[in-house]
Structure formats: C-alpha cells, structure tokens
C-alpha cells in the first residue's frame, strides 16, 4: 500500500526545504558540527539576515534544532534521519553521471 497522504506531504515539505543549494550547504555543515549563527556566516561567507532566514525555515520544517548557551544559540540537525538524508543526497550528487542511461 502507498504511504499515507499526510506522510507524503510532510516528506515533500522536507525535500522542498532541503532543495535549495544554500540551505543544503548549511545543513551539510550542521551534519558535521553544532554551530552558532556567527560561525555559520563566517564559514559560508554570507550575511546574518540570509543565514537567519534559512535557519528559520529549517526550524519550521523541524530539520534543525536549537540549544541556547548564554547569548548564543547553537544549531544542529534535528535527528539522524535528516543526517542520513543529507549524506545520501550529497553522496549521490558526487557520483559521476551514467552515460548509458
């Protein structure tokens, strides 16, 4: 039997959120380490409002979680499912194109 409609809608929202190059780069960094917004802006060489907006969307889709420590908010991937999705997507992206298709 096919997956429930609600489950497919949720999964589609997750794929849409990961379907942006800049958000995916951000997620790939968080797959390696928990980071704060300042660290993310430095590594990605992007501005704070842009990074914050991406993180807001990723939080809304429950792809990342936060941990507050003093004045800093640290971001990490929500769970291993997300980490595996990102790892698999990037691994597939690294594969050479198959000319025989």
The first five atom37 places (N, CA, C, CB, O) and aatype in JSON, in Angstrom:
{
  "aatype": [20, 20, 20, 20, 20, 20, 20, 20, 20, 20, 20, 20, 20, 20, 20, 20, 20, 20, 20, 20, 20, 20, 20, 20, 20, 20, 20, 20, 20, 20, 20, 20, 20, 20, 20, 20, 20, 20, 20, 20, 20, 20, 20, 20, 20, 20, 20, 20, 20, 20, 20, 20, 20, 20, 20, 20, 20, 20, 20, 20, 20, 20, 20, 20, 20, 20, 20, 20, 20, 20, 20, 20, 20, 20, 20, 20, 20, 20, 20, 20, 20, 20, 20, 20, 20, 20, 20, 20, 20, 20, 20, 20, 20, 20, 20, 20, 20, 20, 20, 20, 20],
  "atom_mask": [
    [1, 1, 1, 1, 1],
    [1, 1, 1, 1, 1],
    [1, 1, 1, 1, 1],
    [1, 1, 1, 1, 1],
    [1, 1, 1, 1, 1],
    [1, 1, 1, 1, 1],
    [1, 1, 1, 1, 1],
    [1, 1, 1, 1, 1],
    [1, 1, 1, 1, 1],
    [1, 1, 1, 1, 1],
    [1, 1, 1, 1, 1],
    [1, 1, 1, 1, 1],
    [1, 1, 1, 1, 1],
    [1, 1, 1, 1, 1],
    [1, 1, 1, 1, 1],
    [1, 1, 1, 1, 1],
    [1, 1, 1, 1, 1],
    [1, 1, 1, 1, 1],
    [1, 1, 1, 1, 1],
    [1, 1, 1, 1, 1],
    [1, 1, 1, 1, 1],
    [1, 1, 1, 1, 1],
    [1, 1, 1, 1, 1],
    [1, 1, 1, 1, 1],
    [1, 1, 1, 1, 1],
    [1, 1, 1, 1, 1],
    [1, 1, 1, 1, 1],
    [1, 1, 1, 1, 1],
    [1, 1, 1, 1, 1],
    [1, 1, 1, 1, 1],
    [1, 1, 1, 1, 1],
    [1, 1, 1, 1, 1],
    [1, 1, 1, 1, 1],
    [1, 1, 1, 1, 1],
    [1, 1, 1, 1, 1],
    [1, 1, 1, 1, 1],
    [1, 1, 1, 1, 1],
    [1, 1, 1, 1, 1],
    [1, 1, 1, 1, 1],
    [1, 1, 1, 1, 1],
    [1, 1, 1, 1, 1],
    [1, 1, 1, 1, 1],
    [1, 1, 1, 1, 1],
    [1, 1, 1, 1, 1],
    [1, 1, 1, 1, 1],
    [1, 1, 1, 1, 1],
    [1, 1, 1, 1, 1],
    [1, 1, 1, 1, 1],
    [1, 1, 1, 1, 1],
    [1, 1, 1, 1, 1],
    [1, 1, 1, 1, 1],
    [1, 1, 1, 1, 1],
    [1, 1, 1, 1, 1],
    [1, 1, 1, 1, 1],
    [1, 1, 1, 1, 1],
    [1, 1, 1, 1, 1],
    [1, 1, 1, 1, 1],
    [1, 1, 1, 1, 1],
    [1, 1, 1, 1, 1],
    [1, 1, 1, 1, 1],
    [1, 1, 1, 1, 1],
    [1, 1, 1, 1, 1],
    [1, 1, 1, 1, 1],
    [1, 1, 1, 1, 1],
    [1, 1, 1, 1, 1],
    [1, 1, 1, 1, 1],
    [1, 1, 1, 1, 1],
    [1, 1, 1, 1, 1],
    [1, 1, 1, 1, 1],
    [1, 1, 1, 1, 1],
    [1, 1, 1, 1, 1],
    [1, 1, 1, 1, 1],
    [1, 1, 1, 1, 1],
    [1, 1, 1, 1, 1],
    [1, 1, 1, 1, 1],
    [1, 1, 1, 1, 1],
    [1, 1, 1, 1, 1],
    [1, 1, 1, 1, 1],
    [1, 1, 1, 1, 1],
    [1, 1, 1, 1, 1],
    [1, 1, 1, 1, 1],
    [1, 1, 1, 1, 1],
    [1, 1, 1, 1, 1],
    [1, 1, 1, 1, 1],
    [1, 1, 1, 1, 1],
    [1, 1, 1, 1, 1],
    [1, 1, 1, 1, 1],
    [1, 1, 1, 1, 1],
    [1, 1, 1, 1, 1],
    [1, 1, 1, 1, 1],
    [1, 1, 1, 1, 1],
    [1, 1, 1, 1, 1],
    [1, 1, 1, 1, 1],
    [1, 1, 1, 1, 1],
    [1, 1, 1, 1, 1],
    [1, 1, 1, 1, 1],
    [1, 1, 1, 1, 1],
    [1, 1, 1, 1, 1],
    [1, 1, 1, 1, 1],
    [1, 1, 1, 1, 1],
    [1, 1, 1, 1, 1]
  ],
  "atom_positions": [
    [[0.85, -1.19, 0.0], [0.0, 0.0, 0.0], [0.89, 1.25, 0.0], [-0.96, 0.0, 1.24], [1.95, 1.25, 0.62]],
    [[0.46, 2.3, -0.69], [1.26, 3.53, -0.71], [1.26, 4.2, 0.67], [0.71, 4.51, -1.76], [0.39, 3.95, 1.5]],
    [[2.26, 5.04, 0.89], [2.35, 5.77, 2.15], [1.13, 6.69, 2.29], [3.68, 6.6, 2.23], [0.54, 7.11, 1.3]],
    [[0.78, 6.98, 3.53], [-0.34, 7.87, 3.8], [-0.09, 9.24, 3.18], [-0.56, 8.01, 5.32], [1.05, 9.7, 3.12]],
    [[-1.14, 9.9, 2.72], [-1.05, 11.21, 2.1], [-0.35, 12.2, 3.02], [-2.44, 11.72, 1.73], [0.53, 12.95, 2.58]],
    [[-0.72, 12.22, 4.28], [-0.14, 13.15, 5.25], [1.37, 12.93, 5.38], [-0.82, 12.98, 6.63], [2.14, 13.89, 5.47]],
    [[1.79, 11.68, 5.39], [3.22, 11.35, 5.48], [3.95, 11.84, 4.24], [3.42, 9.83, 5.65], [5.05, 12.38, 4.34]],
    [[3.36, 11.65, 3.07], [3.97, 12.09, 1.82], [4.05, 13.62, 1.75], [3.19, 11.56, 0.62], [5.03, 14.17, 1.26]],
    [[3.02, 14.3, 2.25], [3.03, 15.77, 2.27], [4.15, 16.28, 3.17], [1.68, 16.32, 2.74], [4.85, 17.24, 2.82]],
    [[4.32, 15.65, 4.32], [5.39, 16.03, 5.26], [6.77, 15.79, 4.62], [5.27, 15.23, 6.59], [7.65, 16.65, 4.69]],
    [[6.94, 14.64, 3.99], [8.21, 14.32, 3.34], [8.49, 15.29, 2.21], [8.19, 12.87, 2.81], [9.64, 15.71, 2.03]],
    [[7.48, 15.66, 1.44], [7.65, 16.6, 0.34], [8.1, 17.97, 0.87], [6.34, 16.75, -0.46], [8.94, 18.63, 0.26]],
    [[7.55, 18.38, 2.01], [7.96, 19.65, 2.63], [9.43, 19.6, 3.05], [7.06, 19.97, 3.85], [10.16, 20.58, 2.92]],
    [[9.85, 18.45, 3.56], [11.25, 18.26, 3.96], [12.15, 18.37, 2.72], [11.45, 16.89, 4.67], [13.17, 19.06, 2.75]],
    [[11.78, 17.69, 1.65], [12.58, 17.74, 0.42], [12.61, 19.15, -0.17], [12.03, 16.76, -0.61], [13.64, 19.57, -0.69]],
    [[11.5, 19.87, -0.09], [11.48, 21.26, -0.58], [12.45, 22.11, 0.23], [10.04, 21.85, -0.5], [13.19, 22.92, -0.33]],
    [[12.43, 21.94, 1.55], [13.32, 22.72, 2.42], [14.78, 22.42, 2.13], [13.01, 22.44, 3.89], [15.63, 23.31, 2.2]],
    [[15.09, 21.17, 1.8], [16.46, 20.78, 1.5], [16.81, 21.06, 0.04], [16.67, 19.3, 1.82], [17.98, 20.95, -0.34]],
    [[15.83, 21.43, -0.77], [16.02, 21.57, -2.21], [16.64, 22.89, -2.65], [14.73, 21.43, -2.87], [16.71, 23.16, -3.84]],
    [[17.1, 23.69, -1.72], [17.77, 24.95, -2.03], [19.26, 24.77, -1.75], [17.18, 26.13, -1.19], [19.64, 24.26, -0.7]],
    [[20.11, 25.19, -2.69], [21.56, 24.99, -2.57], [22.1, 25.59, -1.27], [22.28, 25.61, -3.76], [22.87, 24.94, -0.56]],
    [[21.69, 26.82, -0.96], [22.23, 27.47, 0.24], [21.76, 26.8, 1.53], [21.82, 28.93, 0.26], [22.54, 26.69, 2.48]],
    [[20.52, 26.36, 1.57], [20.04, 25.65, 2.75], [20.73, 24.3, 2.89], [18.5, 25.47, 2.69], [21.04, 23.86, 4.0]],
    [[20.96, 23.64, 1.76], [21.63, 22.34, 1.79], [23.07, 22.48, 2.25], [21.58, 21.68, 0.4], [23.56, 21.64, 3.01]],
    [[23.76, 23.53, 1.82], [25.13, 23.77, 2.29], [25.13, 23.98, 3.8], [25.74, 25.01, 1.57], [26.0, 23.48, 4.51]],
    [[24.16, 24.73, 4.28], [24.03, 24.99, 5.71], [23.8, 23.67, 6.47], [22.86, 25.98, 5.98], [24.43, 23.41, 7.49]],
    [[22.9, 22.86, 5.96], [22.61, 21.56, 6.59], [23.83, 20.64, 6.57], [21.43, 20.87, 5.87], [24.07, 19.91, 7.52]],
    [[24.6, 20.68, 5.48], [25.78, 19.82, 5.4], [26.82, 20.22, 6.44], [26.4, 19.88, 3.99], [27.53, 19.37, 6.97]],
    [[26.9, 21.51, 6.74], [27.79, 21.96, 7.81], [27.3, 21.48, 9.18], [27.9, 23.5, 7.81], [28.08, 21.01, 10.0]],
    [[26.01, 21.6, 9.39], [25.43, 21.18, 10.67], [25.48, 19.66, 10.85], [23.99, 21.67, 10.78], [25.39, 19.16, 11.97]],
    [[25.62, 18.94, 9.74], [25.75, 17.49, 9.83], [27.09, 17.12, 10.48], [25.62, 16.84, 8.43], [27.24, 16.04, 11.05]],
    [[28.06, 18.03, 10.37], [29.4, 17.77, 10.92], [29.54, 18.28, 12.35], [30.47, 18.41, 10.04], [30.15, 17.63, 13.2]],
    [[28.96, 19.47, 12.61], [29.13, 20.13, 13.91], [27.92, 20.95, 14.28], [30.36, 21.02, 13.89], [27.18, 21.43, 13.42]],
    [[27.72, 21.11, 15.57], [26.76, 22.08, 16.08], [27.44, 23.45, 15.95], [26.33, 21.76, 17.58], [28.59, 23.61, 16.36]],
    [[26.74, 24.42, 15.39], [27.33, 25.74, 15.17], [26.35, 26.84, 15.53], [27.78, 25.89, 13.71], [25.13, 26.64, 15.49]],
    [[26.89, 28.02, 15.87], [26.02, 29.18, 16.1], [25.94, 29.98, 14.8], [26.56, 30.08, 17.28], [26.71, 29.72, 13.86]],
    [[25.03, 30.93, 14.74], [24.79, 31.71, 13.52], [26.06, 32.43, 13.07], [23.66, 32.72, 13.75], [26.36, 32.47, 11.88]],
    [[26.8, 32.99, 14.01], [28.03, 33.7, 13.67], [29.02, 32.78, 12.96], [28.67, 34.3, 14.94], [29.62, 33.16, 11.96]],
    [[29.17, 31.58, 13.49], [30.08, 30.61, 12.86], [29.6, 30.25, 11.47], [30.2, 29.34, 13.73], [30.4, 30.13, 10.54]],
    [[28.3, 30.07, 11.32], [27.74, 29.73, 10.0], [27.97, 30.85, 8.99], [26.23, 29.45, 10.12], [28.31, 30.59, 7.84]],
    [[27.8, 32.1, 9.41], [28.02, 33.23, 8.49], [29.48, 33.3, 8.07], [27.59, 34.56, 9.15], [29.78, 33.62, 6.91]],
    [[30.4, 33.01, 8.99], [31.83, 33.05, 8.66], [32.2, 31.94, 7.68], [32.67, 32.91, 9.94], [32.87, 32.2, 6.68]],
    [[31.76, 30.72, 7.95], [32.12, 29.58, 7.1], [31.49, 29.71, 5.72], [31.69, 28.27, 7.76], [32.14, 29.44, 4.72]],
    [[30.23, 30.11, 5.67], [29.51, 30.2, 4.4], [29.76, 31.52, 3.67], [28.04, 30.02, 4.64], [29.33, 31.68, 2.52]],
    [[30.43, 32.46, 4.32], [30.7, 33.78, 3.73], [29.41, 34.43, 3.24], [31.71, 33.66, 2.55], [29.3, 34.89, 2.1]],
    [[28.43, 34.44, 4.13], [27.12, 35.01, 3.8], [26.7, 35.95, 4.92], [26.06, 33.89, 3.57], [27.31, 35.95, 5.99]],
    [[25.66, 36.73, 4.68], [25.25, 37.7, 5.7], [24.29, 37.09, 6.71], [24.6, 38.9, 5.04], [23.6, 36.1, 6.45]],
    [[24.27, 37.7, 7.87], [23.47, 37.21, 9.0], [21.98, 37.11, 8.69], [23.67, 38.11, 10.19], [21.37, 36.08, 9.0]],
    [[21.35, 38.14, 8.09], [19.91, 38.02, 7.8], [19.59, 36.83, 6.89], [19.41, 39.3, 7.16], [18.58, 36.15, 7.09]],
    [[20.42, 36.58, 5.89], [20.18, 35.46, 4.96], [20.28, 34.13, 5.7], [21.19, 35.5, 3.79], [19.43, 33.26, 5.52]],
    [[21.32, 33.97, 6.51], [21.51, 32.73, 7.27], [20.36, 32.54, 8.25], [22.87, 32.74, 8.02], [19.82, 31.44, 8.38]],
    [[19.99, 33.61, 8.94], [18.89, 33.54, 9.92], [17.58, 33.13, 9.26], [18.72, 34.88, 10.62], [16.83, 32.34, 9.82]],
    [[17.32, 33.67, 8.08], [16.08, 33.34, 7.36], [16.07, 31.87, 6.98], [15.93, 34.23, 6.09], [15.04, 31.2, 7.12]],
    [[17.19, 31.36, 6.5], [17.28, 29.93, 6.13], [17.07, 29.05, 7.36], [18.64, 29.61, 5.48], [16.35, 28.06, 7.31]],
    [[17.72, 29.43, 8.46], [17.58, 28.64, 9.7], [16.14, 28.65, 10.2], [18.51, 29.19, 10.78], [15.65, 27.64, 10.7]],
    [[15.46, 29.79, 10.05], [14.06, 29.89, 10.47], [13.2, 28.89, 9.7], [13.53, 31.33, 10.26], [12.37, 28.19, 10.29]],
    [[13.41, 28.81, 8.38], [12.65, 27.87, 7.56], [13.0, 26.43, 7.94], [12.94, 28.11, 6.05], [12.11, 25.58, 8.04]],
    [[14.28, 26.15, 8.15], [14.7, 24.79, 8.51], [14.16, 24.38, 9.88], [16.23, 24.69, 8.5], [13.84, 23.21, 10.1]],
    [[14.07, 25.34, 10.78], [13.47, 25.06, 12.09], [11.98, 24.78, 11.95], [13.7, 26.23, 13.06], [11.45, 23.87, 12.59]],
    [[11.31, 25.57, 11.12], [9.86, 25.41, 10.91], [9.55, 24.02, 10.36], [9.33, 26.49, 9.95], [8.52, 23.43, 10.67]],
    [[10.46, 23.49, 9.53], [10.27, 22.14, 8.97], [10.86, 21.06, 9.88], [10.91, 22.06, 7.57], [10.88, 19.88, 9.52]],
    [[11.33, 21.47, 11.03], [11.91, 20.56, 12.04], [13.12, 19.78, 11.52], [10.83, 19.56, 12.51], [13.32, 18.61, 11.85]],
    [[13.94, 20.45, 10.69], [15.16, 19.84, 10.19], [16.35, 20.16, 11.09], [15.45, 20.3, 8.77], [17.32, 19.41, 11.14]],
    [[16.26, 21.29, 11.8], [17.3, 21.67, 12.75], [16.68, 21.94, 14.11], [18.09, 22.9, 12.25], [15.49, 22.25, 14.22]],
    [[17.51, 21.84, 15.13], [17.06, 22.19, 16.49], [18.06, 23.17, 17.07], [16.92, 20.91, 17.4], [19.17, 23.33, 16.57]],
    [[17.65, 23.82, 18.14], [18.49, 24.84, 18.76], [18.79, 24.5, 20.21], [17.83, 26.2, 18.67], [18.06, 23.77, 20.88]],
    [[19.9, 25.08, 20.66], [20.3, 24.97, 22.06], [20.88, 26.32, 22.44], [21.33, 23.79, 22.31], [21.81, 26.81, 21.8]],
    [[20.33, 26.92, 23.49], [20.8, 28.23, 23.93], [21.87, 28.05, 25.0], [19.63, 29.09, 24.47], [21.73, 27.27, 25.94]],
    [[22.96, 28.82, 24.82], [24.02, 28.85, 25.83], [24.42, 30.3, 26.01], [25.25, 27.95, 25.41], [25.13, 30.86, 25.18]],
    [[23.98, 30.9, 27.09], [24.22, 32.33, 27.3], [23.53, 33.13, 26.22], [25.73, 32.63, 27.31], [22.32, 32.99, 26.0]],
    [[24.3, 33.98, 25.53], [23.73, 34.82, 24.47], [23.71, 34.09, 23.12], [24.52, 36.11, 24.33], [23.1, 34.56, 22.17]],
    [[24.37, 32.95, 23.05], [24.49, 32.23, 21.77], [23.42, 31.15, 21.61], [25.86, 31.61, 21.66], [23.06, 30.47, 22.57]],
    [[22.94, 31.01, 20.38], [22.02, 29.93, 20.02], [22.78, 29.02, 19.07], [20.69, 30.48, 19.37], [23.25, 29.45, 18.02]],
    [[22.88, 27.76, 19.45], [23.59, 26.77, 18.63], [22.59, 25.93, 17.86], [24.49, 25.87, 19.5], [21.54, 25.56, 18.38]],
    [[22.92, 25.64, 16.62], [22.06, 24.86, 15.74], [22.7, 23.51, 15.47], [21.79, 25.61, 14.43], [23.92, 23.4, 15.34]],
    [[21.85, 22.5, 15.37], [22.29, 21.16, 14.97], [21.15, 20.51, 14.21], [22.71, 20.3, 16.22], [20.02, 20.98, 14.22]],
    [[21.48, 19.4, 13.54], [20.43, 18.68, 12.82], [19.45, 18.09, 13.82], [21.03, 17.56, 11.93], [19.83, 17.72, 14.94]],
    [[18.2, 18.01, 13.42], [17.14, 17.55, 14.32], [17.33, 16.09, 14.74], [15.79, 17.72, 13.65], [17.1, 15.75, 15.9]],
    [[17.76, 15.24, 13.8], [17.91, 13.82, 14.15], [18.74, 13.1, 13.09], [16.53, 13.15, 14.3], [19.17, 13.69, 12.1]],
    [[18.95, 11.81, 13.32], [19.76, 11.0, 12.39], [19.1, 10.8, 11.04], [20.05, 9.66, 13.01], [19.79, 10.62, 10.04]],
    [[17.76, 10.83, 10.99], [17.08, 10.7, 9.7], [17.52, 11.82, 8.76], [15.54, 10.72, 9.88], [17.8, 11.59, 7.59]],
    [[17.56, 13.03, 9.28], [17.96, 14.19, 8.48], [19.42, 14.05, 8.06], [17.73, 15.51, 9.26], [19.77, 14.3, 6.91]],
    [[20.27, 13.66, 9.0], [21.7, 13.48, 8.7], [21.88, 12.45, 7.58], [22.47, 13.04, 9.96], [22.7, 12.65, 6.68]],
    [[21.13, 11.36, 7.64], [21.25, 10.32, 6.62], [20.72, 10.8, 5.26], [20.49, 9.06, 7.05], [21.31, 10.49, 4.23]],
    [[19.62, 11.55, 5.27], [19.09, 12.1, 4.02], [20.12, 13.0, 3.34], [17.79, 12.89, 4.28], [20.34, 12.9, 2.13]],
    [[20.74, 13.86, 4.12], [21.74, 14.78, 3.57], [22.95, 14.01, 3.07], [22.16, 15.82, 4.64], [23.42, 14.25, 1.96]],
    [[23.45, 13.08, 3.88], [24.62, 12.29, 3.48], [24.33, 11.51, 2.19], [25.03, 11.32, 4.61], [25.16, 11.48, 1.29]],
    [[23.16, 10.89, 2.11], [22.8, 10.13, 0.91], [22.64, 11.03, -0.31], [21.51, 9.35, 1.16], [23.09, 10.68, -1.4]],
    [[22.0, 12.17, -0.13], [21.82, 13.1, -1.24], [23.15, 13.62, -1.77], [20.94, 14.27, -0.81], [23.36, 13.69, -2.98]],
    [[24.04, 13.99, -0.86], [25.34, 14.5, -1.28], [26.19, 13.4, -1.91], [26.09, 15.12, -0.09], [26.9, 13.65, -2.88]],
    [[26.12, 12.2, -1.36], [26.88, 11.07, -1.93], [26.39, 10.79, -3.35], [26.73, 9.8, -1.03], [27.18, 10.54, -4.26]],
    [[25.08, 10.83, -3.53], [24.52, 10.6, -4.86], [24.95, 11.72, -5.81], [22.97, 10.51, -4.79], [25.22, 11.47, -6.99]],
    [[25.0, 12.95, -5.29], [25.43, 14.09, -6.1], [26.88, 14.01, -6.54], [25.22, 15.36, -5.33], [27.26, 14.58, -7.56]],
    [[27.7, 13.3, -5.77], [29.12, 13.14, -6.11], [29.36, 12.07, -7.16], [29.91, 12.81, -4.87], [30.42, 12.04, -7.79]],
    [[28.38, 11.19, -7.36], [28.55, 10.11, -8.32], [28.62, 10.68, -9.73], [27.41, 9.09, -8.21], [27.88, 11.61, -10.06]],
    [[29.5, 10.11, -10.58], [29.56, 10.58, -11.97], [28.27, 10.2, -12.68], [30.78, 9.97, -12.7], [27.62, 9.21, -12.35]],
    [[27.91, 11.0, -13.66], [26.71, 10.68, -14.43], [26.92, 9.42, -15.24], [26.33, 11.85, -15.36], [27.99, 9.2, -15.81]],
    [[25.91, 8.6, -15.27], [25.98, 7.35, -16.02], [25.61, 7.64, -17.48], [25.04, 6.26, -15.41], [24.48, 8.03, -17.77]],
    [[26.55, 7.44, -18.38], [26.33, 7.76, -19.8], [25.42, 6.75, -20.5], [27.66, 7.83, -20.52], [24.93, 7.01, -21.6]],
    [[25.2, 5.6, -19.88], [24.45, 4.53, -20.55], [22.95, 4.64, -20.39], [24.9, 3.21, -20.04], [22.21, 3.84, -20.97]],
    [[22.48, 5.6, -19.61], [21.05, 5.71, -19.35], [20.31, 6.17, -20.58], [20.79, 6.66, -18.19], [19.09, 6.32, -20.54]]
  ]
}
